[in-house]
Amino acid sequence: MSKIKITQIKSVIDRSERQKKTVEALGLKKINHSVEVEATAAIIGMVRKVNHLVAVENI
């Protein structure tokens, strides 16, 4: 599997609880915080649900 870098670019304030938990489950804590994870089907699905809050780069 390839790795992807996920960066939170927008705040989770005033977002649904489901979106907040998805961002937290991705390992993101603050704006501009980045994590590198394996690009599994589960991770890609989570990123799609909050794609308006995060930026994704292939590594």
Short mmCIF file of N, CA and C in Angstrom, two decimals:
data_model
loop_
_atom_site.label_atom_id
_atom_site.label_comp_id
_atom_site.label_asym_id
_atom_site.label_seq_id
_atom_site.Cartn_x
_atom_site.Cartn_y
_atom_site.Cartn_z
N MET A 1 0.83 -1.19 0.00
CA MET A 1 0.00 0.00 0.00
C MET A 1 0.87 1.25 0.00
N SER A 2 0.37 2.27 -0.62
CA SER A 2 1.09 3.53 -0.61
C SER A 2 0.70 4.34 0.62
N LYS A 3 1.51 5.32 0.92
CA LYS A 3 1.23 6.19 2.06
C LYS A 3 0.68 7.51 1.54
N ILE A 4 -0.16 8.13 2.36
CA ILE A 4 -0.67 9.46 2.04
C ILE A 4 -0.45 10.36 3.25
N LYS A 5 -0.30 11.65 2.97
CA LYS A 5 -0.15 12.65 4.02
C LYS A 5 -1.46 13.44 4.07
N ILE A 6 -2.09 13.46 5.24
CA ILE A 6 -3.36 14.15 5.43
C ILE A 6 -3.11 15.35 6.33
N THR A 7 -3.52 16.53 5.89
CA THR A 7 -3.35 17.76 6.65
C THR A 7 -4.71 18.41 6.88
N GLN A 8 -5.00 18.75 8.13
CA GLN A 8 -6.25 19.44 8.42
C GLN A 8 -6.09 20.91 8.02
N ILE A 9 -6.97 21.40 7.16
CA ILE A 9 -6.85 22.78 6.68
C ILE A 9 -7.99 23.68 7.16
N LYS A 10 -9.06 23.09 7.68
CA LYS A 10 -10.17 23.88 8.20
C LYS A 10 -10.58 23.36 9.57
N SER A 11 -11.21 24.22 10.33
CA SER A 11 -11.63 23.90 11.68
C SER A 11 -12.84 22.98 11.70
N VAL A 12 -12.97 22.20 12.77
CA VAL A 12 -14.14 21.34 12.94
C VAL A 12 -15.22 22.03 13.77
N ILE A 13 -14.98 23.26 14.16
CA ILE A 13 -16.00 24.02 14.90
C ILE A 13 -17.21 24.21 13.98
N ASP A 14 -18.39 24.02 14.52
CA ASP A 14 -19.66 24.18 13.80
C ASP A 14 -19.84 23.10 12.73
N ARG A 15 -19.20 21.95 12.89
CA ARG A 15 -19.40 20.79 12.01
C ARG A 15 -20.16 19.73 12.78
N SER A 16 -20.71 18.78 12.07
CA SER A 16 -21.47 17.71 12.74
C SER A 16 -20.54 16.87 13.62
N GLU A 17 -21.13 16.24 14.60
CA GLU A 17 -20.35 15.40 15.52
C GLU A 17 -19.68 14.26 14.77
N ARG A 18 -20.33 13.76 13.76
CA ARG A 18 -19.78 12.66 12.96
C ARG A 18 -18.50 13.10 12.24
N GLN A 19 -18.51 14.32 11.69
CA GLN A 19 -17.32 14.83 11.02
C GLN A 19 -16.19 15.08 12.01
N LYS A 20 -16.52 15.59 13.19
CA LYS A 20 -15.51 15.82 14.23
C LYS A 20 -14.83 14.51 14.62
N LYS A 21 -15.62 13.46 14.79
CA LYS A 21 -15.07 12.17 15.18
C LYS A 21 -14.25 11.55 14.06
N THR A 22 -14.64 11.78 12.82
CA THR A 22 -13.88 11.26 11.68
C THR A 22 -12.52 11.92 11.61
N VAL A 23 -12.46 13.23 11.79
CA VAL A 23 -11.18 13.95 11.78
C VAL A 23 -10.31 13.46 12.92
N GLU A 24 -10.89 13.28 14.09
CA GLU A 24 -10.14 12.77 15.24
C GLU A 24 -9.63 11.35 14.99
N ALA A 25 -10.45 10.52 14.36
CA ALA A 25 -10.05 9.14 14.07
C ALA A 25 -8.91 9.08 13.05
N LEU A 26 -8.81 10.09 12.20
CA LEU A 26 -7.70 10.16 11.25
C LEU A 26 -6.40 10.55 11.96
N GLY A 27 -6.49 11.00 13.21
CA GLY A 27 -5.30 11.37 13.98
C GLY A 27 -4.98 12.84 13.94
N LEU A 28 -5.93 13.64 13.45
CA LEU A 28 -5.69 15.09 13.34
C LEU A 28 -6.22 15.79 14.58
N LYS A 29 -5.45 16.78 15.04
CA LYS A 29 -5.81 17.46 16.27
C LYS A 29 -6.06 18.95 16.08
N LYS A 30 -5.27 19.61 15.25
CA LYS A 30 -5.37 21.06 15.06
C LYS A 30 -5.28 21.39 13.58
N ILE A 31 -5.59 22.62 13.24
CA ILE A 31 -5.40 23.09 11.87
C ILE A 31 -3.90 23.07 11.57
N ASN A 32 -3.57 22.66 10.36
CA ASN A 32 -2.19 22.51 9.86
C ASN A 32 -1.45 21.32 10.47
N HIS A 33 -2.12 20.48 11.24
CA HIS A 33 -1.51 19.26 11.75
C HIS A 33 -1.57 18.20 10.65
N SER A 34 -0.48 17.46 10.46
CA SER A 34 -0.40 16.45 9.40
C SER A 34 -0.09 15.08 9.98
N VAL A 35 -0.60 14.06 9.31
CA VAL A 35 -0.28 12.68 9.66
C VAL A 35 0.00 11.92 8.37
N GLU A 36 0.88 10.93 8.47
CA GLU A 36 1.16 10.05 7.35
C GLU A 36 0.59 8.68 7.68
N VAL A 37 -0.29 8.18 6.80
CA VAL A 37 -0.95 6.90 7.04
C VAL A 37 -0.93 6.06 5.77
N GLU A 38 -1.14 4.76 5.95
CA GLU A 38 -1.29 3.87 4.80
C GLU A 38 -2.62 4.17 4.10
N ALA A 39 -2.63 4.11 2.80
CA ALA A 39 -3.83 4.42 2.02
C ALA A 39 -4.71 3.19 1.90
N THR A 40 -5.35 2.80 3.00
CA THR A 40 -6.27 1.66 2.98
C THR A 40 -7.65 2.15 2.54
N ALA A 41 -8.52 1.21 2.23
CA ALA A 41 -9.88 1.56 1.81
C ALA A 41 -10.61 2.32 2.91
N ALA A 42 -10.40 1.93 4.16
CA ALA A 42 -11.07 2.60 5.28
C ALA A 42 -10.62 4.04 5.41
N ILE A 43 -9.31 4.27 5.31
CA ILE A 43 -8.77 5.63 5.43
C ILE A 43 -9.26 6.50 4.27
N ILE A 44 -9.24 5.95 3.07
CA ILE A 44 -9.69 6.72 1.90
C ILE A 44 -11.17 7.10 2.04
N GLY A 45 -11.98 6.18 2.57
CA GLY A 45 -13.39 6.48 2.80
C GLY A 45 -13.58 7.57 3.83
N MET A 46 -12.77 7.56 4.89
CA MET A 46 -12.85 8.59 5.91
C MET A 46 -12.45 9.95 5.34
N VAL A 47 -11.41 9.96 4.51
CA VAL A 47 -10.96 11.21 3.90
C VAL A 47 -12.04 11.77 2.98
N ARG A 48 -12.72 10.92 2.25
CA ARG A 48 -13.79 11.40 1.36
C ARG A 48 -14.92 12.06 2.13
N LYS A 49 -15.21 11.57 3.32
CA LYS A 49 -16.29 12.13 4.12
C LYS A 49 -15.96 13.52 4.67
N VAL A 50 -14.67 13.82 4.83
CA VAL A 50 -14.28 15.13 5.37
C VAL A 50 -13.32 15.85 4.41
N ASN A 51 -13.48 15.60 3.11
CA ASN A 51 -12.54 16.17 2.13
C ASN A 51 -12.57 17.69 2.10
N HIS A 52 -13.62 18.32 2.60
CA HIS A 52 -13.69 19.77 2.64
C HIS A 52 -12.91 20.34 3.84
N LEU A 53 -12.44 19.48 4.73
CA LEU A 53 -11.69 19.92 5.91
C LEU A 53 -10.21 19.56 5.84
N VAL A 54 -9.82 18.69 4.90
CA VAL A 54 -8.46 18.19 4.86
C VAL A 54 -7.87 18.32 3.46
N ALA A 55 -6.53 18.28 3.41
CA ALA A 55 -5.80 18.22 2.14
C ALA A 55 -5.03 16.90 2.14
N VAL A 56 -4.93 16.27 0.98
CA VAL A 56 -4.29 14.96 0.87
C VAL A 56 -3.18 15.01 -0.17
N GLU A 57 -2.01 14.44 0.18
CA GLU A 57 -0.88 14.35 -0.74
C GLU A 57 -0.40 12.90 -0.77
N ASN A 58 -0.04 12.42 -1.95
CA ASN A 58 0.59 11.10 -2.06
C ASN A 58 2.05 11.21 -1.69
N ILE A 59 2.55 10.18 -1.03
CA ILE A 59 3.97 10.15 -0.65
C ILE A 59 4.65 9.05 -1.40
#
